[in-house]
Amino acid sequence: MAASVVALTAMTLPHNPGHVGEPRPHQAMEVHRLEHRQEEEQKEERQHSLHMGSSVHRRTFHSSEEEYQFTAADYALAAALALTASSETSWEAQLRHQTTSVELEERGQKRVGFGNDWERTEIAFLRTQWLLRQRCNRKALRRRAEEKVREAKELRELCSGRGPWFWIPLRSHAVWEHATVLLTCTVQASPPPQVTWYKDDMRIDLRLFPAGKYRITNNYGLLTLEIRRCTIEDAATYTVIVKNAYGQASSFAKVLVHTYLGKDAGFDSEIFKRLKLGPNVEFTSVLKPTFAREKEPFSLSCLFSEDVLDAEQNIQWFRDGRLLRPSGRRQILYADRQASLKVSCAYKEDEGLYTVWVLSPLGPQEQSTYVFVRDAAAEKPGAPGSPLNLRCLDVNRDCLILTWTPPSDTRGSPITSYSIERCQGESGQWVPCHEAPGGTCRCPVQGLIEGQTYRFRVRAVNRAGSSLPSKASEPVVMGDRAEAQRKTEISFDLGRKITVSTDEFEDFVTIPSPPTNVHASEIREAYVVLGWEEPRPRGKAPLTYSLEKSVTGSGTWEAIRSETPVKSPKFALLDLEKGKSYVFRVRAINQYGMSDPSEPSEPITLKGKPATLPPPAQVQAFRDTQTSVSLTWDAVEGGPELLGYYIYSRPAGSSEWQTVNNKPIQDNKFTVPGLRTGKEYEFCVRSVSEAGVGESSAATEPIRVKQALATPSAPYDFALLSCGKNDMVIGWKAPKRCGGGKILGYFLDQHDSEELDWHPVNQQPMPTRVCKVSNLHEGHFYEFRARAANWAGVGELSAPSSLFECKEWTMPQPGPPYDVRAFEVRATSLMLRWEPPLYTGAGPVTGYRISFQEEGSEQWKPVTPDPVSGTHLRISDLQPGKSYVFQVQAMNSAGLGQPSVPTDPVLLEDKPDAREIEVGVDEEGFIYLAFEAPEAPDSSEFQWSKDYKGPPDPQRVKTKEEVNKSKIILKEPGLEDLGTYSVVVTDADEDISASHTLTQEELDKLKKLSHLVRNPVIKLISGWNVDVLEQGEVRLWLEVEKLSPAAELHLIFNEKEIFSSPNRKINFDREKGLVEVIIQHLTEDDKGTYTAQLQDGKAKNQITLALVDDDFDKLLRMADAKRRDWKRKQGPYFEEPLQWKVTEDCEVLLTCKVTNTKKETQFQWFFQKKEIPNGQYDPQTGGGLLCIKELSKEDRGIYRATVSDSRGEDDTMLDLTGEVLDAIFTELGRIGALSATPLKIQGTEEGIRLFSKVKYCNMQYMKTTWSHREKRLESGDRLRAGTTLDEIWLHILDPKDSDKGKYTLEIAAGQETRQLSADLSGQAFDDAMAEHQRLKALAVIEKNRAKVVRGLPDVATIMEDKTLCLTCVISGDPSPEISWLKNDQPVTFLDRYHLEVKGTEVTITIEKVNSEDSGRYGVFVKNKYGSETGHVTISVFKHGEEHRVLEKM
């Protein structure tokens, strides 16, 4: 044991950098000894140290010995190491207590007879002894703790600068193929070392291997290398090298990979026997490439041959090598031997190589396919695709760095910027937070809240608009990254831990020290990220930071403002000017104040715009499969900036590139699936980095999508076709995979069962699959094997055949037929063909019996009840979707012979891309049958057959071969050519064949078509057409297909050929195939039949037009009308005639429009032959307008507008009577009905009034109906209904409670009906009644109030000495009181003043007036309802002053 430990230590000793390879055994052994002692004595040393202080020097114990002092870290370490001392110390105390008790009992037994005094003395002695021992124990424990603390301190100092060494080295592994191996080791070093892994002395770079192949971790000195799904290539020596400033160390291990097959793999091993107990699971379906679309679902599924036990554990799905697990978007299902992976909402991050892995007794089985996720349709046409692969890096308390991958498709417009959105917590609300320039895919995000969870997403923006948002990033929690580094976990007491933080050792600090090491941690085109170190000492109070900037050389500092306090030792500056150099400094702030500024940083300048990576070189395309192409290119030296590659494709000859992948490919090779077989494509590749998508590489040469050339698979199913005494005839089936080329021949080997070695039968490849082997020994058993060869080389060696005995056949029955194959496989039918047997037995073959076997059955059933005479048979009425196996037996007079080798299982289905024989007539008129097969290999041949008896007669047909196409042409079609034509494509991995039966009816149709082609007719597009042109000309024209320049036209009119003349112009445009005749002035002489005779080479046609009888008369009238109208339009004319329109304001507008006017053109309006002066005309637009604001019957009549100048005159009329007038009034009524306002309720002095305002009301064209509680109302004593020009009303006189309820007004105008309702009940009725009562009372008061009705003038003049008499009429009930006023003073009726009242007449008389009587007089009447004053001004003048008074007045 000790020797092994010493050997292990020596093997993993660290090395000094200055003396590489020289071990330092003394130092390593000392470290090992101290650590070992520390682990053994941890428990008993911890409890005492727990009581030591963290920052104040204390004494370890009080004694006469020297006092020791330790630092705070020493006390904390001692406290953690001494936690377990309590349990062990208590155990030792119990042991001592038990020993003392035993001694006491023994002594008590010996001295029990000496009396109580001796007993008390003994007890006191023992107690004193126990106390002394306890004191000694305490001192010993103190010394021991102090020694442990001192040793721990030495150990820490020794470990603070130490080269790496392996505490646990790597160990070798032997694993099964497709399993996962985990290499682990433990390393110790200070500072932490740099770790590098190697495979056979080659460094492991994860980017150079498939995604997920290797996984490397370093968890606090525990190093792991995980190798997933091991293959034979993974068997190697793996080495890990660790290095720091004090040295380096290495450890290695071997990995052996065993396969499940073969003797070396262990057929006799327990694991093989255990796995053989279960069923062998194989795939029965193939995963195919899937093309999904973003935000839409997709699924993958595969079928197994057997049920998979414990499917959840034994079936696993991977994407790019990473194990997939169920999630909210992803389901992994298994049922009925089918495993499926369903994704409910696809993102571009879901694109990649998907692999399904299933555990089987013969080893793990797996299938892979690629899933492509295309961009979703943009919200705006032309907007780019969405970004992908969002990651949050360098997460701090309030900021982080967000990175993403640019989209592959920008839709023709470059990306100008990226819009960043964030979502806080689980709110689901996405808020724009930043915009990054288009030349970078990296951006800082700050102003975040510590402790909060955030998700981010990004949109790409170009000139067309914004893309859809990317997939949201994973949630991140904002926190202090350095907080975890300031904490240390120490294990104790069997798994328990204590956490010690350096914050607890911080001294009390008021004003913090300045931060240090201010530097630019990241410099980009648009921003700079500053970083610095926290001040030392830091203190326990929380810190924030203030930043300042200065332009280099300016000497002035400017504070940098931030929306939120800066809590992290990082800050992004987004507003710096390009081209300027800056320096920065930082201040720390806590609750006590602000520190001095830090030392300035080095000068910092924004970088230029980052350049995209160059395109890959040497992009080459190679054939792969029938629908895919393999691409390779030279990797771009981009370092960590390279995010991958985007691939683009286009059909040859096209200019538009289409994206192949939307998620960057990490490898420098890729297989592009989903291509059309036989088509040519070009490809290019672009590098992807954070700076964007680079330029395109040079396009590859056009490549046709075909199967790549490879060696063929092995032949199989050997059969003995005939046997003699010393020879055998052997047959076999062709390889299932021909390798994309023609099989050039076969090499056959033979093996005598009595010998050890195999011997070749032929040295040169034999072209047929039947071989006669001679020079054999009669009675010996032989087995055979073969290999096929094509242009790629010799293929796989077949498995040995069964043993055949070399014994001459003498049986009378025939031997087996051979080469039984199925062609023309469809959903319900197929064609079976075979070769007759080589051994015919006692007589010739008279027929064949065909049998079939359904999938899953062991019973052979006959296809036909009777034998078949030929060597082919079409089998119909089969069940689609099922698989069948067929065999053939020959028969002669002796009976049925040996059965043939069964065919491979044939699945009955209609292939979506299956092609049929095309039958038609070519350009030269020959009847042909053609077959095209784009998927055919380059070396394939098209083998035609007539009635399955061999190639067609070359005397009757001609064969023409093209690329992937073959055609047979019937030379002289006749009855001899009727029959079934079939074609088979050779050297194809799958059946490519078809047939067509040419019948008499079809041949007759083809002959007619052939005659038309050989005797062509010029195709008529449009026959004779007749148009009347603007000036009254008549145009006759027809159109045929495009003609050659040599085409001829002969125009026959009434059996005579005509040519162009002044009245009849003939045009013939051969390029357009247009023939036209323009007759300037149609007359009776042009009546007749027109015939156009056309000839172009062999093609001819003749088209006739008859212009006679009513057709000609109608055309003549139309031409004359057009001519007259054209002449009218030579001057000003009405482009739009008079027409009426009703506006929303119920005004009637009469409008017309004139064109072809001049400055002097005159426009006039007339009504009933009288000019209307208020008509309007706009010379700029030519519009005429006449507005009738309130239409009435007086406006009926004929309206006319005229326009004239020197060139001519035109007019337009509108008869506004009869139906036109009714239509206008109906429209006015409709608009009025629609304009009706909601019913309003109004109290009046007579009762309650309901009314609706309308813009127009005409009861002749509008019908109104009032209803109360759905009962129609009629006018009566208490109900009055009526209308005004703008109002429809209902008056309820003397309202009562029975009048309450819902009132409805129905307005009908034409087809429009409008219903309005109001509820006259409740508060509405009460309010209306109150208003009615109030108005009624006011009316009574107004009626009975005292009033001066009439009689007094405003002013009166009179000459002196005359008598003035003023009379007025008054009213009022009761009779009012009467008084007169002069200049607002009561008049005293004495002497010259007299008052007389006669009924309602009141008269005042003033005798002999003088100037003193001048003034303002008033009569004042009053009763209980009110009062009123009537005024008059009296002016008295002297003789001769009358004119002056009048002038003053």
Coordinates of C-alpha atoms in Angstrom, one line a residue, residues 1223 1225-1227 1229-1231 1233-1234 1261-1262 1307-1314:
A1223 CA -86.4 60.3 -58.0
F1225 CA -87.7 64.0 -54.1
T1226 CA -87.4 60.3 -53.1
E1227 CA -83.7 60.8 -52.5
G1229 CA -86.8 62.0 -48.4
R1230 CA -84.3 59.2 -47.9
I1231 CA -81.6 61.7 -46.7
A1233 CA -85.2 60.2 -43.0
L1234 CA -81.6 59.3 -42.3
Y1261 CA -92.4 61.5 -50.4
M1262 CA -92.0 60.8 -46.7
I1307 CA -90.2 57.5 -41.2
A1308 CA -90.5 55.8 -44.6
A1309 CA -88.8 57.3 -47.7
G1310 CA -88.6 55.1 -50.7
Q1311 CA -86.9 51.9 -49.6
E1312 CA -85.4 53.5 -46.5
T1313 CA -87.2 53.1 -43.2
R1314 CA -86.1 54.7 -40.0

